[in-house]
């Protein structure tokens, strides 16, 4: 689902849709998108410490979404991140 959502977000960036929350974020720019990632990270932490599983899952989903929007803004793909993680976990020889 992350790659599907990534594709939807990237399509919104290239083909804006009227009334789209994603497009509103892109219109507001990198700073606003980064701010939203920070807000969602804090809400995820609060949910992890004080709320139930459903709220935790919901906040984590919001965080993933906003991270994907930021990644699209920065032209970083899920594949880029996957490759970085793979490189970090290669056996050292």
Coordinates of N, CA and C in Angstrom, one line a residue:
X1 N 0.8 -1.2 0.0 CA 0.0 0.0 0.0 C 0.9 1.3 0.0
X2 N 2.0 1.2 0.6 CA 2.9 2.4 0.6 C 3.3 2.9 -0.8
X3 N 3.6 1.9 -1.6 CA 4.0 2.3 -3.0 C 2.8 2.8 -3.8
X4 N 1.6 2.2 -3.5 CA 0.4 2.7 -4.1 C 0.1 4.2 -3.7
X5 N 0.2 4.4 -2.4 CA -0.1 5.8 -1.9 C 1.0 6.7 -2.4
X6 N 2.2 6.3 -2.5 CA 3.3 7.1 -3.1 C 2.9 7.5 -4.5
X7 N 2.4 6.6 -5.3 CA 2.0 6.9 -6.7 C 0.9 7.9 -6.7
X8 N -0.1 7.7 -5.9 CA -1.2 8.7 -5.8 C -0.7 10.1 -5.5
X9 N 0.2 10.2 -4.5 CA 0.7 11.5 -4.1 C 1.5 12.1 -5.2
X10 N 2.4 11.3 -5.8 CA 3.2 11.9 -6.9 C 2.3 12.3 -8.1
X11 N 1.2 11.6 -8.3 CA 0.3 12.0 -9.4 C -0.4 13.3 -9.0
X12 N -0.8 13.5 -7.8 CA -1.4 14.7 -7.3 C -0.4 15.9 -7.5
X13 N 0.9 15.6 -7.3 CA 1.9 16.7 -7.5 C 2.0 17.1 -9.0
X14 N 1.9 16.1 -9.9 CA 1.9 16.4 -11.3 C 0.6 16.9 -11.9
X15 N -0.5 16.4 -11.3 CA -1.8 16.6 -11.8 C -2.7 17.1 -10.7
X16 N -2.6 18.3 -10.3 CA -3.4 18.8 -9.1 C -4.9 18.6 -9.3
X17 N -5.5 18.2 -8.2 CA -7.0 18.0 -8.1 C -7.5 19.1 -7.2
X18 N -8.6 19.8 -7.7 CA -9.2 20.8 -6.9 C -9.7 20.2 -5.6
X19 N -9.4 20.9 -4.5 CA -9.9 20.5 -3.2 C -9.1 19.4 -2.5
X20 N -8.0 19.0 -3.2 CA -7.1 17.9 -2.6 C -6.3 18.4 -1.5
X21 N -6.3 17.7 -0.3 CA -5.5 18.1 0.8 C -4.0 17.9 0.4
X22 N -3.7 16.9 -0.3 CA -2.3 16.7 -0.8 C -1.8 17.9 -1.6
X23 N -2.7 18.4 -2.5 CA -2.3 19.6 -3.3 C -2.2 20.8 -2.4
X24 N -3.0 20.9 -1.4 CA -2.9 22.1 -0.5 C -1.5 22.0 0.2
X25 N -1.1 20.9 0.6 CA 0.2 20.8 1.2 C 1.3 21.1 0.2
X26 N 1.3 20.6 -1.0 CA 2.3 21.0 -2.0 C 2.3 22.5 -2.2
X27 N 1.1 23.1 -2.3 CA 1.0 24.5 -2.5 C 1.6 25.3 -1.4
X28 N 1.5 24.8 -0.1 CA 2.1 25.5 1.0 C 3.6 25.4 1.1
X29 N 4.1 24.4 0.5 CA 5.6 24.2 0.4 C 6.2 23.3 1.4
X30 N 7.5 23.2 1.2 CA 8.3 22.3 1.9 C 8.3 22.5 3.4
X31 N 8.3 23.8 3.8 CA 8.3 24.1 5.3 C 7.0 23.6 5.9
X32 N 5.9 23.8 5.3 CA 4.6 23.4 5.9 C 4.5 21.9 5.9
X33 N 5.0 21.3 4.9 CA 5.0 19.8 4.8 C 5.9 19.2 5.9
X34 N 7.0 19.8 6.1 CA 7.9 19.3 7.2 C 7.3 19.6 8.5
X35 N 6.6 20.7 8.7 CA 5.9 21.0 10.0 C 4.9 20.0 10.2
X36 N 4.1 19.6 9.2 CA 3.1 18.6 9.4 C 3.7 17.2 9.8
X37 N 4.9 16.9 9.2 CA 5.5 15.6 9.6 C 5.9 15.7 11.1
X38 N 6.4 16.8 11.5 CA 6.7 17.0 12.9 C 5.5 16.9 13.8
X39 N 4.4 17.5 13.5 CA 3.2 17.4 14.2 C 2.7 16.0 14.3
X40 N 2.7 15.3 13.2 CA 2.3 13.9 13.2 C 3.2 13.0 14.0
X41 N 4.5 13.3 14.0 CA 5.4 12.5 14.8 C 5.1 12.7 16.3
X42 N 4.8 13.9 16.7 CA 4.5 14.2 18.1 C 3.2 13.5 18.5
X43 N 2.2 13.6 17.6 CA 0.9 12.9 17.8 C 1.1 11.4 17.9
X44 N 2.0 10.8 17.1 CA 2.3 9.4 17.2 C 2.9 9.0 18.5
X45 N 3.8 9.9 19.0 CA 4.5 9.6 20.3 C 3.4 9.7 21.4
X46 N 2.5 10.7 21.4 CA 1.5 10.7 22.4 C 0.6 9.5 22.4
X47 N 0.2 9.1 21.2 CA -0.6 7.9 21.0 C 0.1 6.7 21.6
X48 N 1.4 6.6 21.3 CA 2.2 5.4 21.7 C 2.2 5.3 23.3
X49 N 2.3 6.5 23.9 CA 2.4 6.5 25.4 C 1.1 6.6 26.1
X50 N 0.0 7.1 25.5 CA -1.2 7.3 26.3 C -2.5 6.8 25.7
X51 N -2.4 6.3 24.4 CA -3.7 5.9 23.8 C -3.7 4.5 23.4
X52 N -4.9 4.0 22.9 CA -5.0 2.6 22.6 C -4.5 2.3 21.2
X53 N -4.6 1.0 20.9 CA -4.1 0.5 19.6 C -4.7 1.2 18.4
X54 N -6.0 1.4 18.3 CA -6.6 2.1 17.2 C -6.1 3.5 17.0
X55 N -5.9 4.3 18.0 CA -5.4 5.6 17.9 C -3.9 5.6 17.4
X56 N -3.2 4.6 18.0 CA -1.8 4.4 17.6 C -1.6 4.1 16.1
X57 N -2.5 3.2 15.6 CA -2.4 2.8 14.2 C -2.8 4.0 13.3
X58 N -3.9 4.8 13.8 CA -4.3 5.9 13.0 C -3.2 7.0 12.9
X59 N -2.6 7.3 14.0 CA -1.5 8.3 14.0 C -0.3 7.8 13.2
X60 N 0.0 6.6 13.3 CA 1.1 6.0 12.5 C 0.8 6.2 11.0
X61 N -0.5 5.9 10.6 CA -0.9 6.1 9.2 C -0.8 7.5 8.8
X62 N -1.2 8.5 9.6 CA -1.0 9.9 9.3 C 0.4 10.2 9.1
X63 N 1.3 9.7 10.0 CA 2.7 10.0 9.9 C 3.3 9.5 8.6
X64 N 3.0 8.2 8.2 CA 3.4 7.7 7.0 C 3.0 8.5 5.8
X65 N 1.7 8.9 5.8 CA 1.2 9.7 4.7 C 2.0 11.0 4.5
X66 N 2.2 11.7 5.7 CA 2.9 13.0 5.6 C 4.3 12.8 5.2
X67 N 4.9 11.7 5.7 CA 6.3 11.4 5.2 C 6.4 11.2 3.7
X68 N 5.4 10.5 3.2 CA 5.4 10.3 1.7 C 5.2 11.6 1.0
X69 N 4.4 12.5 1.5 CA 4.2 13.8 0.8 C 5.5 14.6 0.9
X70 N 6.2 14.6 2.0 CA 7.5 15.2 2.1 C 8.5 14.6 1.2
X71 N 8.5 13.3 1.1 CA 9.4 12.6 0.2 C 9.2 13.0 -1.3
X72 N 7.9 13.1 -1.7 CA 7.5 13.5 -3.0 C 8.0 15.0 -3.3
X73 N 7.9 15.8 -2.2 CA 8.3 17.2 -2.4 C 9.8 17.3 -2.6
X74 N 10.6 16.4 -1.9 CA 12.0 16.3 -2.0 C 12.5 15.5 -3.1
X75 N 11.6 14.9 -3.9 CA 11.9 13.9 -5.0 C 12.7 12.7 -4.5
X76 N 12.3 12.2 -3.3 CA 12.9 11.0 -2.8 C 11.8 9.9 -2.8
X77 N 12.1 8.7 -3.3 CA 11.1 7.7 -3.5 C 11.3 6.7 -2.4
X78 N 10.2 5.9 -2.2 CA 10.2 4.7 -1.3 C 11.4 3.8 -1.7
X79 N 11.6 3.6 -3.0 CA 12.7 2.8 -3.4 C 14.1 3.4 -3.0
X80 N 14.2 4.7 -3.0 CA 15.5 5.3 -2.5 C 15.7 5.0 -1.1
X81 N 14.7 5.0 -0.3 CA 14.8 4.7 1.2 C 15.1 3.2 1.4
X82 N 14.4 2.4 0.6 CA 14.6 0.9 0.7 C 16.1 0.6 0.4
X83 N 16.6 1.2 -0.7 CA 18.0 1.0 -1.1 C 19.0 1.4 0.0
X84 N 18.7 2.6 0.6 CA 19.5 3.0 1.8 C 19.5 2.0 2.9
X85 N 18.3 1.6 3.2 CA 18.2 0.6 4.3 C 18.9 -0.7 4.0
X86 N 18.8 -1.2 2.7 CA 19.5 -2.4 2.3 C 21.0 -2.2 2.5
X87 N 21.5 -1.0 2.0 CA 22.9 -0.8 2.2 C 23.4 -0.8 3.6
X88 N 22.6 -0.3 4.5 CA 23.0 -0.2 5.9 C 23.0 -1.6 6.5
X89 N 22.3 -2.6 5.9 CA 22.3 -3.9 6.5 C 23.0 -5.0 5.7
X90 N 23.9 -4.5 4.8 CA 24.8 -5.4 4.1 C 25.8 -5.9 5.0
X91 N 26.1 -7.2 4.9 CA 27.2 -7.7 5.7 C 28.5 -7.0 5.4
X92 N 29.2 -6.7 6.4 CA 30.5 -6.0 6.3 C 31.6 -7.0 6.1
X93 N 32.5 -6.8 5.1 CA 33.5 -7.8 4.9 C 34.9 -7.5 5.1

